[in-house]
PDB file of C-alpha atoms in Angstrom:
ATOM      1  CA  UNK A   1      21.331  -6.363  15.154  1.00 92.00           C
ATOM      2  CA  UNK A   2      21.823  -3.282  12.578  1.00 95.00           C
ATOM      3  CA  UNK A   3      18.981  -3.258   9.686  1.00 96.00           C
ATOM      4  CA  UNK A   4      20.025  -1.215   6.882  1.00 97.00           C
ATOM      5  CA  UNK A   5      17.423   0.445   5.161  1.00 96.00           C
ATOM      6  CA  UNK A   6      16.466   3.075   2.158  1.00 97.00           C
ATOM      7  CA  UNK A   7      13.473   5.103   3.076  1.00 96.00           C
ATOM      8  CA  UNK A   8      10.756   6.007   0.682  1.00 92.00           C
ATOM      9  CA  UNK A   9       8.878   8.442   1.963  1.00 90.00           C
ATOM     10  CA  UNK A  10      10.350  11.222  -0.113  1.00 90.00           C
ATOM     11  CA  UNK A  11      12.229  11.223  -3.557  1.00 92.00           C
ATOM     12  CA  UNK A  12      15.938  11.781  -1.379  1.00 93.00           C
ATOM     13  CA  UNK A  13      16.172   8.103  -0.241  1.00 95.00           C
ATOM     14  CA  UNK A  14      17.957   8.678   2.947  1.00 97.00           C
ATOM     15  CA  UNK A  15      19.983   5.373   3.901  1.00 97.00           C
ATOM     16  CA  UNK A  16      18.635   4.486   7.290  1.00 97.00           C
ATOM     17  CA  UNK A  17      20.374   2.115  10.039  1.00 98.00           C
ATOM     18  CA  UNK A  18      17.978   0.867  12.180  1.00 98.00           C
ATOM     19  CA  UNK A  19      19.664  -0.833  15.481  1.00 97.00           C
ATOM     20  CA  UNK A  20      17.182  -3.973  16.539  1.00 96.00           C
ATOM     21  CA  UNK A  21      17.321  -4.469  20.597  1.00 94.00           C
ATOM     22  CA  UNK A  22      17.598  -8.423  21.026  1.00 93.00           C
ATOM     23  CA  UNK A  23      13.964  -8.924  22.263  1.00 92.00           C
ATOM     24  CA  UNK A  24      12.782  -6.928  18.733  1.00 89.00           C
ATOM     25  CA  UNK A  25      12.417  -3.630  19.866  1.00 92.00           C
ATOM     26  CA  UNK A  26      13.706  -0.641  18.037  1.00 96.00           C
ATOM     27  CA  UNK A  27      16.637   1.342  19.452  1.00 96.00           C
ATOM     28  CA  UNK A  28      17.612   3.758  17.199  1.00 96.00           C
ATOM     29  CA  UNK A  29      17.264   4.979  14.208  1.00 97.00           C
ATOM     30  CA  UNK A  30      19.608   6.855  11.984  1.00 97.00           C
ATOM     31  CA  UNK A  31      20.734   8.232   8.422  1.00 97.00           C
ATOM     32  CA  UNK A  32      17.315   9.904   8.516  1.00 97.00           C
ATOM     33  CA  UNK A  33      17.114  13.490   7.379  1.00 95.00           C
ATOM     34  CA  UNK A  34      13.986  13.709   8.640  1.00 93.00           C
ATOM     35  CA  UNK A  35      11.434  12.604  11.243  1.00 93.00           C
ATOM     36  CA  UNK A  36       9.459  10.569   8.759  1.00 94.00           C
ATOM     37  CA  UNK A  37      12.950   8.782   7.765  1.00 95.00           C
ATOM     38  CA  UNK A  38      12.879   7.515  11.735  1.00 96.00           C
ATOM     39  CA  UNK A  39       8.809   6.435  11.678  1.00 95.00           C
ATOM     40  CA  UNK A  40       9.979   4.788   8.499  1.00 95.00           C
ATOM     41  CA  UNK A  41      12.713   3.159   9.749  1.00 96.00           C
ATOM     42  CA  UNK A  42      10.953   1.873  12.950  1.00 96.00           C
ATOM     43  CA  UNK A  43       7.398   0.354  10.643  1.00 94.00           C
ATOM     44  CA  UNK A  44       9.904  -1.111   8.439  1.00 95.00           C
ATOM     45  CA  UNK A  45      11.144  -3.379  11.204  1.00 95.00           C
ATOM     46  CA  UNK A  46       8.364  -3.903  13.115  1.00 94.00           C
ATOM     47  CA  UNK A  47       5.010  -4.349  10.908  1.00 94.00           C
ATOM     48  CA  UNK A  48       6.169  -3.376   6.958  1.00 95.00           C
ATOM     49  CA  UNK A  49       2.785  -1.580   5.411  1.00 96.00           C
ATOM     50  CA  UNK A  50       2.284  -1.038   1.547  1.00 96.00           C
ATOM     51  CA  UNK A  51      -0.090   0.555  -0.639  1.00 96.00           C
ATOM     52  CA  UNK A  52      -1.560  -1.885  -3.273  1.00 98.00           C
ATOM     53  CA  UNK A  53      -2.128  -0.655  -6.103  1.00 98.00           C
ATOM     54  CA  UNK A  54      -3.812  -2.705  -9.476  1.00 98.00           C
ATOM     55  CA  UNK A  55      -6.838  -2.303 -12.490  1.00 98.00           C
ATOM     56  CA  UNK A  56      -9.748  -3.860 -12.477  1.00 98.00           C
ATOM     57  CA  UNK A  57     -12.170  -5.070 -15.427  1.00 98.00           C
ATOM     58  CA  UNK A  58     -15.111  -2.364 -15.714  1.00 98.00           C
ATOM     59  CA  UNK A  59     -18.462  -3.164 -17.319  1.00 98.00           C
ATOM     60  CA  UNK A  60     -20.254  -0.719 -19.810  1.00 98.00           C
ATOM     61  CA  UNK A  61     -17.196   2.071 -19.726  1.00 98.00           C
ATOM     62  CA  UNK A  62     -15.110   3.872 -22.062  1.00 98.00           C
ATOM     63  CA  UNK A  63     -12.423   2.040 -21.017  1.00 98.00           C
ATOM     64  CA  UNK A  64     -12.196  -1.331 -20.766  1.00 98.00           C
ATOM     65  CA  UNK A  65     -10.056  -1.484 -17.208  1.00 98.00           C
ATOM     66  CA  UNK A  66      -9.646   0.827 -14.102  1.00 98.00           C
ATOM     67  CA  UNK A  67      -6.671   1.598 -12.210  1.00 98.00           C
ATOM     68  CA  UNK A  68      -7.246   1.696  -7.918  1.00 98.00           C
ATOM     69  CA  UNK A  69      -5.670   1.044  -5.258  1.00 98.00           C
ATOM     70  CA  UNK A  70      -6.028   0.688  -1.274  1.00 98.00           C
ATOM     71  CA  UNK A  71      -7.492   3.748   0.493  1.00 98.00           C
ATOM     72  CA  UNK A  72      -4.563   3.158   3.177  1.00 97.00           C
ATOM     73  CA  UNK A  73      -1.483   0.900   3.663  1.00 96.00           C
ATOM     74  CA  UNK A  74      -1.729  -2.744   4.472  1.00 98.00           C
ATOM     75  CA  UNK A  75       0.351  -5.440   6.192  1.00 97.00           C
ATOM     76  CA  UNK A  76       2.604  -6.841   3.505  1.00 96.00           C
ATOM     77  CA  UNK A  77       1.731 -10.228   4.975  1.00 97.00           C
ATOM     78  CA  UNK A  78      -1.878  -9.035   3.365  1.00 98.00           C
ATOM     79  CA  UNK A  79      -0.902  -8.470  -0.446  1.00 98.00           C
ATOM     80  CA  UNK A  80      -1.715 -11.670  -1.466  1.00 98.00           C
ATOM     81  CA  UNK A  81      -4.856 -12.178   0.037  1.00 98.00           C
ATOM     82  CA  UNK A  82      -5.896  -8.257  -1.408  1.00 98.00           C
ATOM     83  CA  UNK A  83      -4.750  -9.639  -4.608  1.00 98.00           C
ATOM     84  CA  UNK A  84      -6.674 -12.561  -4.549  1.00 98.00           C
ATOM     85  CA  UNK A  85      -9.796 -10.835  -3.516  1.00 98.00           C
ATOM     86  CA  UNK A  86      -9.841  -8.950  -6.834  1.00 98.00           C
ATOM     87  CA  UNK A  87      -9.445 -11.563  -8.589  1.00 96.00           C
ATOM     88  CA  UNK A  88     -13.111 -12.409  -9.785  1.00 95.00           C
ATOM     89  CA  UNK A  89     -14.344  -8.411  -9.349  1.00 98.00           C
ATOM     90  CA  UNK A  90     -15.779  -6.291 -12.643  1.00 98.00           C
ATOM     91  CA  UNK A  91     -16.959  -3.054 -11.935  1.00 98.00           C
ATOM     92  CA  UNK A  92     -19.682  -0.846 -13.571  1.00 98.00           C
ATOM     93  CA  UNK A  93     -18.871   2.264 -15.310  1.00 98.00           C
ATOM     94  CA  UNK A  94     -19.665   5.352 -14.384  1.00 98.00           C
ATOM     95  CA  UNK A  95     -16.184   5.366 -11.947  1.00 98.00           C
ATOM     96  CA  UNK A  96     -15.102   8.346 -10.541  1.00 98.00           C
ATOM     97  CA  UNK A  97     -11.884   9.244  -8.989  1.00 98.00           C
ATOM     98  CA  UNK A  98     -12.494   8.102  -5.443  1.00 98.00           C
ATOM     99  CA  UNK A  99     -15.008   5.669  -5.542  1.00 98.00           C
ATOM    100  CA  UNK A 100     -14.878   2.951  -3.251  1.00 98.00           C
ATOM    101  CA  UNK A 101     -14.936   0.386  -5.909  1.00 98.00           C
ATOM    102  CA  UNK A 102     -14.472  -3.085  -2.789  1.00 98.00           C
ATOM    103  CA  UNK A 103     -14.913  -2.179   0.803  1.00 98.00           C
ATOM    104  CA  UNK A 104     -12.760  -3.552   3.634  1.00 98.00           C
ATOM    105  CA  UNK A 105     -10.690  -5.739   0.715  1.00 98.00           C
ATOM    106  CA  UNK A 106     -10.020  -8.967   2.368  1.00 98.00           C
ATOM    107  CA  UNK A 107     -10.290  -7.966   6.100  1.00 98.00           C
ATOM    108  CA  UNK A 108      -8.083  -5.863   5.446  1.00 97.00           C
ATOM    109  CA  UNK A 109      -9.307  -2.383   6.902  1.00 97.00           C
ATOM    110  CA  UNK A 110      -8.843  -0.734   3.823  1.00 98.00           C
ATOM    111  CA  UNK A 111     -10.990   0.068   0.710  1.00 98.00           C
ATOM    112  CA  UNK A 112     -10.096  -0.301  -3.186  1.00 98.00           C
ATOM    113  CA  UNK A 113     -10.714   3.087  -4.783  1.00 98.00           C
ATOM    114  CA  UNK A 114     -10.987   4.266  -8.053  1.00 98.00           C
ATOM    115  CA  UNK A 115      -7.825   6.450  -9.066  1.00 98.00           C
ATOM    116  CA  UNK A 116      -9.142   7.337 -13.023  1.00 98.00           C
ATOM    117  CA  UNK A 117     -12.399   7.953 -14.159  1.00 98.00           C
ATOM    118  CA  UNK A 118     -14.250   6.290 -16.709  1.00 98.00           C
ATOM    119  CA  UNK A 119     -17.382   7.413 -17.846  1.00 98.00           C
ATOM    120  CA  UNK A 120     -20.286   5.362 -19.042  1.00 97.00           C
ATOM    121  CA  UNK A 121     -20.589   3.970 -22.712  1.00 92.00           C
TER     122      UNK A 121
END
């Protein structure tokens, strides 16, 4: 089975074929012009990962939200259950950039961190 792909790991968008072997396994990879275009191309098929990325209310702050996101790439069989998780979370200001704002999101392995700062009111 041929996958046909566009990889986003840089702004050129190489159009990737990725050949499937019938028991799942990756063959080959091509289109790439790159070696991240071929780990692309193989993750893609075998266990898709995303960054999340969303703003959360803060408490006290300048601002009135935050923007984060995850501290690595997730399963994208995990977005909804990230998503969920911040559903019912404020945080306090002071935020700096970096901040681990949730750990371990989920079950997810990966934190929430603070990508703007907002300072205190």
């Amino acid at each position: 089975m041929i996958k046909e792909l566009t990889c986003i790991n840089c702004p050129l968008g190489c159009a990737l074929r990725v050949e499937v072997g019938e028991t799942g396994e990756v063959v080959s990879v091509t289109g790439n012009t790159c070696p991240r275009g071929v780990a692309y191309g193989r993750s893609e098929v075998t266990h898709p990962v995303r960054m999340v990325t969303s703003v959360l209310p803060v408490d006290d702050g300048a601002l009135l939200m935050v923007s984060c996101k995850t501290s690595q790439p997730i399963g994208k069989e995990q977005i909804f259950d990230v998503m969920r998780a911040l559903g019912d979370v404020r945080v306090k200001a002071p935020i700096h950039i970096g901040d681990v704002l949730v750990a371990n999101v989920a079950n997810s392995g990966a934190d929430i961190i603070a990508t703007k700062e907002v300072a205190a009111q």
